[in-house]
PDB file of C-alpha atoms in Angstrom:
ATOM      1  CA  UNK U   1      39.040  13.176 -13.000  1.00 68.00           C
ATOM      2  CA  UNK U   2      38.408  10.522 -15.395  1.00 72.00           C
ATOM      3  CA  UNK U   3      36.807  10.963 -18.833  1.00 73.00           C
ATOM      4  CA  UNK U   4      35.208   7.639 -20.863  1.00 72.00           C
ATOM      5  CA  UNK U   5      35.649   8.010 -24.614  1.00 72.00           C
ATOM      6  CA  UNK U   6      33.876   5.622 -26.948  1.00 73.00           C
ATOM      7  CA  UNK U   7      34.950   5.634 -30.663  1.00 73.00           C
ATOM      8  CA  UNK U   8      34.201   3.814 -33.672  1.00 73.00           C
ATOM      9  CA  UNK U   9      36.551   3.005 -36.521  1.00 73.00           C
ATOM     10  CA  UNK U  10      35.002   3.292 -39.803  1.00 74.00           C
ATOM     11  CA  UNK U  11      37.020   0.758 -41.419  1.00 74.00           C
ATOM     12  CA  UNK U  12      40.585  -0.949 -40.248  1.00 71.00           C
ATOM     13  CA  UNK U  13      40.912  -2.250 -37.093  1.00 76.00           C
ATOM     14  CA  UNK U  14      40.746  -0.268 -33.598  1.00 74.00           C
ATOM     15  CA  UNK U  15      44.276  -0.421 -33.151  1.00 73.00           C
ATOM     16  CA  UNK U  16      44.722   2.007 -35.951  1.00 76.00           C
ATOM     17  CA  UNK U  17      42.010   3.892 -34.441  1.00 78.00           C
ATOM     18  CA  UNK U  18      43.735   3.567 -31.095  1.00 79.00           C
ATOM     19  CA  UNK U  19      46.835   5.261 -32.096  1.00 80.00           C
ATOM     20  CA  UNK U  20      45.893   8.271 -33.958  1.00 82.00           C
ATOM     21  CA  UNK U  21      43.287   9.315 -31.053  1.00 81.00           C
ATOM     22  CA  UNK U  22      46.438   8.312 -28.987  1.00 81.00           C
ATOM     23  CA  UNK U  23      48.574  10.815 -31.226  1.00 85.00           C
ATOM     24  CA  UNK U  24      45.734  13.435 -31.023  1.00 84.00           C
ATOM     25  CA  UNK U  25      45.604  13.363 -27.048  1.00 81.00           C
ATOM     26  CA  UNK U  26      49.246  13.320 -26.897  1.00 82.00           C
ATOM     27  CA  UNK U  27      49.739  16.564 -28.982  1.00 87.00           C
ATOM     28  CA  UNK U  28      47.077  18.202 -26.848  1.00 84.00           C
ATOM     29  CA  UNK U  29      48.934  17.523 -23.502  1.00 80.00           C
ATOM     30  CA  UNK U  30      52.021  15.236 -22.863  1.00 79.00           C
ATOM     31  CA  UNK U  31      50.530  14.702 -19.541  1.00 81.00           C
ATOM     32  CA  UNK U  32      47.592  12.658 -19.725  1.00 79.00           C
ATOM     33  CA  UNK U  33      47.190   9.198 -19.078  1.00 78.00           C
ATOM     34  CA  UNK U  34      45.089   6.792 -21.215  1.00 76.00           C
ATOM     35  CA  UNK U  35      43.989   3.422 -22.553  1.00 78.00           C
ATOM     36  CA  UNK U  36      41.915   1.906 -24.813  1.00 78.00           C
ATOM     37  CA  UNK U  37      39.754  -1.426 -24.356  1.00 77.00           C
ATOM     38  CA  UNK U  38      38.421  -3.028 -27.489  1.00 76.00           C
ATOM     39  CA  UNK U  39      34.327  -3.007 -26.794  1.00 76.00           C
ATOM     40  CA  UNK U  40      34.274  -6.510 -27.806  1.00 75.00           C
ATOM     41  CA  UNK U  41      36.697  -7.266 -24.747  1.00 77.00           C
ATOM     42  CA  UNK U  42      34.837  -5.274 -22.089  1.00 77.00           C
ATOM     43  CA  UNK U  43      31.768  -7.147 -23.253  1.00 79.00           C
ATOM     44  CA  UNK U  44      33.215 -10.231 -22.669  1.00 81.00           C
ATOM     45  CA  UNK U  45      34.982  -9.251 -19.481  1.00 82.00           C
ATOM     46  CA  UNK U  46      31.494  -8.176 -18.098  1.00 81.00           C
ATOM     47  CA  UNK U  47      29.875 -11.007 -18.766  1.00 83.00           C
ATOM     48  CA  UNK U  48      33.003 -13.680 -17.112  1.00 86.00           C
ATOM     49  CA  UNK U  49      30.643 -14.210 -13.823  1.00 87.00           C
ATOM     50  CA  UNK U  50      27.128 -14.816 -15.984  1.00 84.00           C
ATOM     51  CA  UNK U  51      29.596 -17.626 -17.871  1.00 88.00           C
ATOM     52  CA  UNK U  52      30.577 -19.094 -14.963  1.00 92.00           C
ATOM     53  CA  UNK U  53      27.085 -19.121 -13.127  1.00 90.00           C
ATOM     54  CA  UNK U  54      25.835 -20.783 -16.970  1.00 87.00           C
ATOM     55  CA  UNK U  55      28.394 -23.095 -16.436  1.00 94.00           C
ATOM     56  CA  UNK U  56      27.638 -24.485 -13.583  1.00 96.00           C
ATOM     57  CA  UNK U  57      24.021 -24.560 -13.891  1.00 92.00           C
ATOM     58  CA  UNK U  58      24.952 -26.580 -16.959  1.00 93.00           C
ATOM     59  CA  UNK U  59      26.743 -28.543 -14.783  1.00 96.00           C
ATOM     60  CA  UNK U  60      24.180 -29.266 -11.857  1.00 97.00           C
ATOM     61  CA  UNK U  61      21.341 -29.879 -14.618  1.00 92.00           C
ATOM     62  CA  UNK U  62      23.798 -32.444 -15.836  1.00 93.00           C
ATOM     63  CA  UNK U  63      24.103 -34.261 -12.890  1.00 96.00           C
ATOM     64  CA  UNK U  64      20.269 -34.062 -12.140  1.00 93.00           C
ATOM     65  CA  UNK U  65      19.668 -35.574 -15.087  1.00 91.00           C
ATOM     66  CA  UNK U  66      22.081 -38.746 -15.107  1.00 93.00           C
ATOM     67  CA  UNK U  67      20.866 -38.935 -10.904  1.00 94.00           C
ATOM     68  CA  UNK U  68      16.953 -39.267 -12.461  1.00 90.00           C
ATOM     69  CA  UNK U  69      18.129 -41.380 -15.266  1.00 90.00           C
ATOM     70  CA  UNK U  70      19.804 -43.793 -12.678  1.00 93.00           C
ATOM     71  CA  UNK U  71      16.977 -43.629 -10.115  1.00 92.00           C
ATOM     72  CA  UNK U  72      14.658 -44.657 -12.670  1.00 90.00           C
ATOM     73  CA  UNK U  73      17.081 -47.314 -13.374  1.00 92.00           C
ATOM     74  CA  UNK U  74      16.886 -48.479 -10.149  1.00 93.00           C
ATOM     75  CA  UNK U  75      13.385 -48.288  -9.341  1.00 91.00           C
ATOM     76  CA  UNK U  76      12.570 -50.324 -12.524  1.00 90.00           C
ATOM     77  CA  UNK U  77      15.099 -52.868 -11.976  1.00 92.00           C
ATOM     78  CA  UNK U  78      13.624 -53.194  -8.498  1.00 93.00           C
ATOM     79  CA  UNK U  79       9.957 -53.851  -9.847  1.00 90.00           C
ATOM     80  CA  UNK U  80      11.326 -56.190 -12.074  1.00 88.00           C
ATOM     81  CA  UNK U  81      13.118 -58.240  -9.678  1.00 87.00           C
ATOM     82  CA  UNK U  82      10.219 -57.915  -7.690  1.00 90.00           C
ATOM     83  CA  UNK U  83       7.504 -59.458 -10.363  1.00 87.00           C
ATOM     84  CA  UNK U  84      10.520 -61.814 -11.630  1.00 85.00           C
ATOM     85  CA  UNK U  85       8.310 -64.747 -10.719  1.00 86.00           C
ATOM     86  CA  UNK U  86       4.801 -63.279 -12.598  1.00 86.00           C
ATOM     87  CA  UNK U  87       6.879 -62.410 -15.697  1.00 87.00           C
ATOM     88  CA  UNK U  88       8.232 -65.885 -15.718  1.00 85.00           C
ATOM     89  CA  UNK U  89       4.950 -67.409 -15.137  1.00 87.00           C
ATOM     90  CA  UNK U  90       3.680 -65.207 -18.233  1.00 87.00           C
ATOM     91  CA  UNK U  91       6.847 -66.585 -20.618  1.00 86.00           C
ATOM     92  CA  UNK U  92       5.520 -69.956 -19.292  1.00 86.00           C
ATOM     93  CA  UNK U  93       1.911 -69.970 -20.144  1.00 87.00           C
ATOM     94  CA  UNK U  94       2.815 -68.433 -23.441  1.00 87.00           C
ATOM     95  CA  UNK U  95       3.488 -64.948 -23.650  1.00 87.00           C
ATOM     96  CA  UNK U  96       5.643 -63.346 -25.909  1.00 89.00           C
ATOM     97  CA  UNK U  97       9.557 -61.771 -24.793  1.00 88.00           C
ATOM     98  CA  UNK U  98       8.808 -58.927 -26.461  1.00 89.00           C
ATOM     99  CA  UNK U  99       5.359 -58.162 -25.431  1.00 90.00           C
ATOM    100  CA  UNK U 100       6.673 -58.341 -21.799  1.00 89.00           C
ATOM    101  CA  UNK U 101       9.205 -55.967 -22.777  1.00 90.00           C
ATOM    102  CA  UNK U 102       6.828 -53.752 -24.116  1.00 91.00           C
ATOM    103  CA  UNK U 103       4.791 -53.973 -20.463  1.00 90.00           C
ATOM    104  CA  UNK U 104       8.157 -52.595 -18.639  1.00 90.00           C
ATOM    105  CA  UNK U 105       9.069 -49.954 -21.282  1.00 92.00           C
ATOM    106  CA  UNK U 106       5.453 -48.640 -21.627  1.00 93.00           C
ATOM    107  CA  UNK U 107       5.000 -48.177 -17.824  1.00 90.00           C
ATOM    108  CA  UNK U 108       8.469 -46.380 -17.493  1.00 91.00           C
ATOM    109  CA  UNK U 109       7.370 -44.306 -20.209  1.00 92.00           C
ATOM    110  CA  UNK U 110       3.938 -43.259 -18.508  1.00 93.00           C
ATOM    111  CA  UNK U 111       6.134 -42.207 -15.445  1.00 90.00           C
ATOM    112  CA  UNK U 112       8.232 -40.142 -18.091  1.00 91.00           C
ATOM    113  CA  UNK U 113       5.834 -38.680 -19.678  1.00 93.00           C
ATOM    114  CA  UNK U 114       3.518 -37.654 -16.300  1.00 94.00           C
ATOM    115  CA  UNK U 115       6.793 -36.390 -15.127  1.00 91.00           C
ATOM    116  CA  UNK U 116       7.205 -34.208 -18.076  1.00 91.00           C
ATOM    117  CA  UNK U 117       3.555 -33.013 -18.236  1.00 93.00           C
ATOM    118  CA  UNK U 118       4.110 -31.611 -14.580  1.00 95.00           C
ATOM    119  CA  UNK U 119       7.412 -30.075 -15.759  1.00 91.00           C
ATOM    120  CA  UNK U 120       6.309 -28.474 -18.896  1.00 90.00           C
ATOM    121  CA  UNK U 121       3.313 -27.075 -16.374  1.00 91.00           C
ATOM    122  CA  UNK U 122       5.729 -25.807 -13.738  1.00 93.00           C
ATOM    123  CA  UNK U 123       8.047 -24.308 -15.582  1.00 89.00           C
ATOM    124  CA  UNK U 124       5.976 -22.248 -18.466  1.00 86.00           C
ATOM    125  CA  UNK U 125       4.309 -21.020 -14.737  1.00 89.00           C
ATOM    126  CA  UNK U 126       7.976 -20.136 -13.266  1.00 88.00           C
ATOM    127  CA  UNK U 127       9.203 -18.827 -16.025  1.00 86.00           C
ATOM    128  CA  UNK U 128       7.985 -15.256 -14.939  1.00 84.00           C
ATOM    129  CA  UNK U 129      10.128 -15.457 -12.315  1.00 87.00           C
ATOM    130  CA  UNK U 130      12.856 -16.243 -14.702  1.00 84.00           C
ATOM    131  CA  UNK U 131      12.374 -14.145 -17.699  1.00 83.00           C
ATOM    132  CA  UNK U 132      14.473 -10.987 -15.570  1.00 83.00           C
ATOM    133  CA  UNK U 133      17.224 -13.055 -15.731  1.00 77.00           C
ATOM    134  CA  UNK U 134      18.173 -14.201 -19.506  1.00 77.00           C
ATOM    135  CA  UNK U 135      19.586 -12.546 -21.964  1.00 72.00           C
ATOM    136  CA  UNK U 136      18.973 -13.325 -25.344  1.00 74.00           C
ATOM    137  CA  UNK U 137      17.035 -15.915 -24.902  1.00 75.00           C
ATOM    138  CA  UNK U 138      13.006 -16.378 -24.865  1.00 79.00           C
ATOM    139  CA  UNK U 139      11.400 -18.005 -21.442  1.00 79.00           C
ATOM    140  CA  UNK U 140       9.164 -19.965 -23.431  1.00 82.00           C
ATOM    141  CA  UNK U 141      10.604 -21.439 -25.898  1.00 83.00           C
ATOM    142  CA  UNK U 142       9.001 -24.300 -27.469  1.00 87.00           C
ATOM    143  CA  UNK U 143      12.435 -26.111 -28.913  1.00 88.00           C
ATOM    144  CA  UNK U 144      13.980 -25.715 -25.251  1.00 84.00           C
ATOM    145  CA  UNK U 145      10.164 -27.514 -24.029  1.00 86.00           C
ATOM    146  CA  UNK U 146      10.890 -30.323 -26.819  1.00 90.00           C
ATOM    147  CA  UNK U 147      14.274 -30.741 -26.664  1.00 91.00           C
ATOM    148  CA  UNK U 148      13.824 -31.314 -22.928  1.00 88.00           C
ATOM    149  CA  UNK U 149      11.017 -33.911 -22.988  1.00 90.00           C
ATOM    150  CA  UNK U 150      12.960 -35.339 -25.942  1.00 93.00           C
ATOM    151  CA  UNK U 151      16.196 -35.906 -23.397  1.00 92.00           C
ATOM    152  CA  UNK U 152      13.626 -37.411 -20.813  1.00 90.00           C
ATOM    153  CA  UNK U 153      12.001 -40.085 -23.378  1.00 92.00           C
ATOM    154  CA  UNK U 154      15.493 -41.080 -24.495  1.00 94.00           C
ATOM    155  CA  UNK U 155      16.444 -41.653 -20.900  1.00 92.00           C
ATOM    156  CA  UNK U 156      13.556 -43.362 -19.605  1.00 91.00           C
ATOM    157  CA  UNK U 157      13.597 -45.987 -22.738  1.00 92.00           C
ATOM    158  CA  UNK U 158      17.410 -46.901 -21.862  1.00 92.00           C
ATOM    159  CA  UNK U 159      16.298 -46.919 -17.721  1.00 90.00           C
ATOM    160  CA  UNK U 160      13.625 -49.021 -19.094  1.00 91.00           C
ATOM    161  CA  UNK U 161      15.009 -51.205 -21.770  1.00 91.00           C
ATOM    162  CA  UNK U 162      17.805 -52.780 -19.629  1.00 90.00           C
ATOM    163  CA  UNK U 163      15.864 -54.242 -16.821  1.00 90.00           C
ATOM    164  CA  UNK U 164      13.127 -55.165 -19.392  1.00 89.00           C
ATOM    165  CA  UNK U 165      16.018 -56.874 -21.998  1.00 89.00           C
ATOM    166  CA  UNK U 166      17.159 -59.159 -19.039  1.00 87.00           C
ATOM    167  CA  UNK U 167      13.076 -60.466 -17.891  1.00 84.00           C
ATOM    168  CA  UNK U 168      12.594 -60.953 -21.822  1.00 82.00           C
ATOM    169  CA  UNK U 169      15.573 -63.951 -21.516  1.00 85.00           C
ATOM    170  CA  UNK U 170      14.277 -65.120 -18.019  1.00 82.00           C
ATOM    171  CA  UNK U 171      13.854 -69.320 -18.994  1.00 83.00           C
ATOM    172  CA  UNK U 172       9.973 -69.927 -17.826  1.00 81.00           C
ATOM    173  CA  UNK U 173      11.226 -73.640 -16.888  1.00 82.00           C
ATOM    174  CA  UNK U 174      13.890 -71.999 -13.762  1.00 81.00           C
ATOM    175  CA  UNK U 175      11.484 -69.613 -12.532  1.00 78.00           C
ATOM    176  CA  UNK U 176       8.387 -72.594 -11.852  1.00 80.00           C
ATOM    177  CA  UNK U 177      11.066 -74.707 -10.471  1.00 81.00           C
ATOM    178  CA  UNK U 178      11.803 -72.273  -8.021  1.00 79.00           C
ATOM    179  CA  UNK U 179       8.568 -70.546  -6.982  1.00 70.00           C
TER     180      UNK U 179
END
């Protein structure tokens, strides 16, 4: 049979604690096997696989987040390239570098922000589903929410600002040569 003893030391550490219990069992029979597992180390034994799983979803979200970051990238460099010649044709007649950078960066951003209105939406909704599964942690919290959208802003004014830097130095003079 096997018996599960939990004890609590007082004061000192649970070594000490471990060997007089030790010295008790022994004196009651020389036969008996035993050993002692600091709580604090079956705790974090018990929880190795949750770690891992944390890990990776760490991970994963990670990686989601640099693929959006780079597919907005892409998609505004795209438009860019694509309304090279109107942006040009705008420096031309008179319009300012920065206001055309503030045309890019402010329709990124609407993207951005849409995107994280239907997130925010989505997840407060899932988060039932979700709530079983954390420990420690509320399903709704409002710095997670923030910190989030925060993340997403900062991403899609880099994704934005790059393309938009470049058509801000396009010379108006090249681009009506060559359209």
């Amino acid at each position: 049979t096997r018996i599960n003893v939990t004890a609590r030391a007082q004061a000192g550490a649970p070594a000490q604690l471990a060997r007089s219990v030790a010295a008790s069992l022994a004196a009651v029979d020389d036969d008996l096997a035993f050993s002692f597992r600091v709580l604090a180390d079956d705790l974090s034994s018990s929880l190795a696989q949750e770690r891992v799983v944390a890990t990776l979803a760490a991970f994963f979200g990670g990686l989601a987040l640099l693929l959006a970051g780079l597919g907005l990238y892409g998609i505004t460099t795209s438009v860019v390239t694509a309304r090279r010649d109107e942006l040009g044709v705008r420096l031309a007649l008179g319009a300012e570098p920065g206001g055309l950078m503030r045309l890019v960066v402010a329709r990124v951003l609407r993207l951005v922000v849409t995107g994280a209105v239907v997130g925010v939406v989505a997840s407060a909704w899932l988060t039932r589903y979700v709530a079983p599964l954390l420990f420690g942690v509320q399903p709704r919290e409002p710095g997670i929410f923030v910190a989030g959208i925060a993340v997403l802003m900062v991403l899609g004014l880099l994704a934005a600002w790059l393309p938009a830097s470049r058509i801000a130095r396009i010379a108006p003079a090249e681009v009506l040569r060559n359209t």
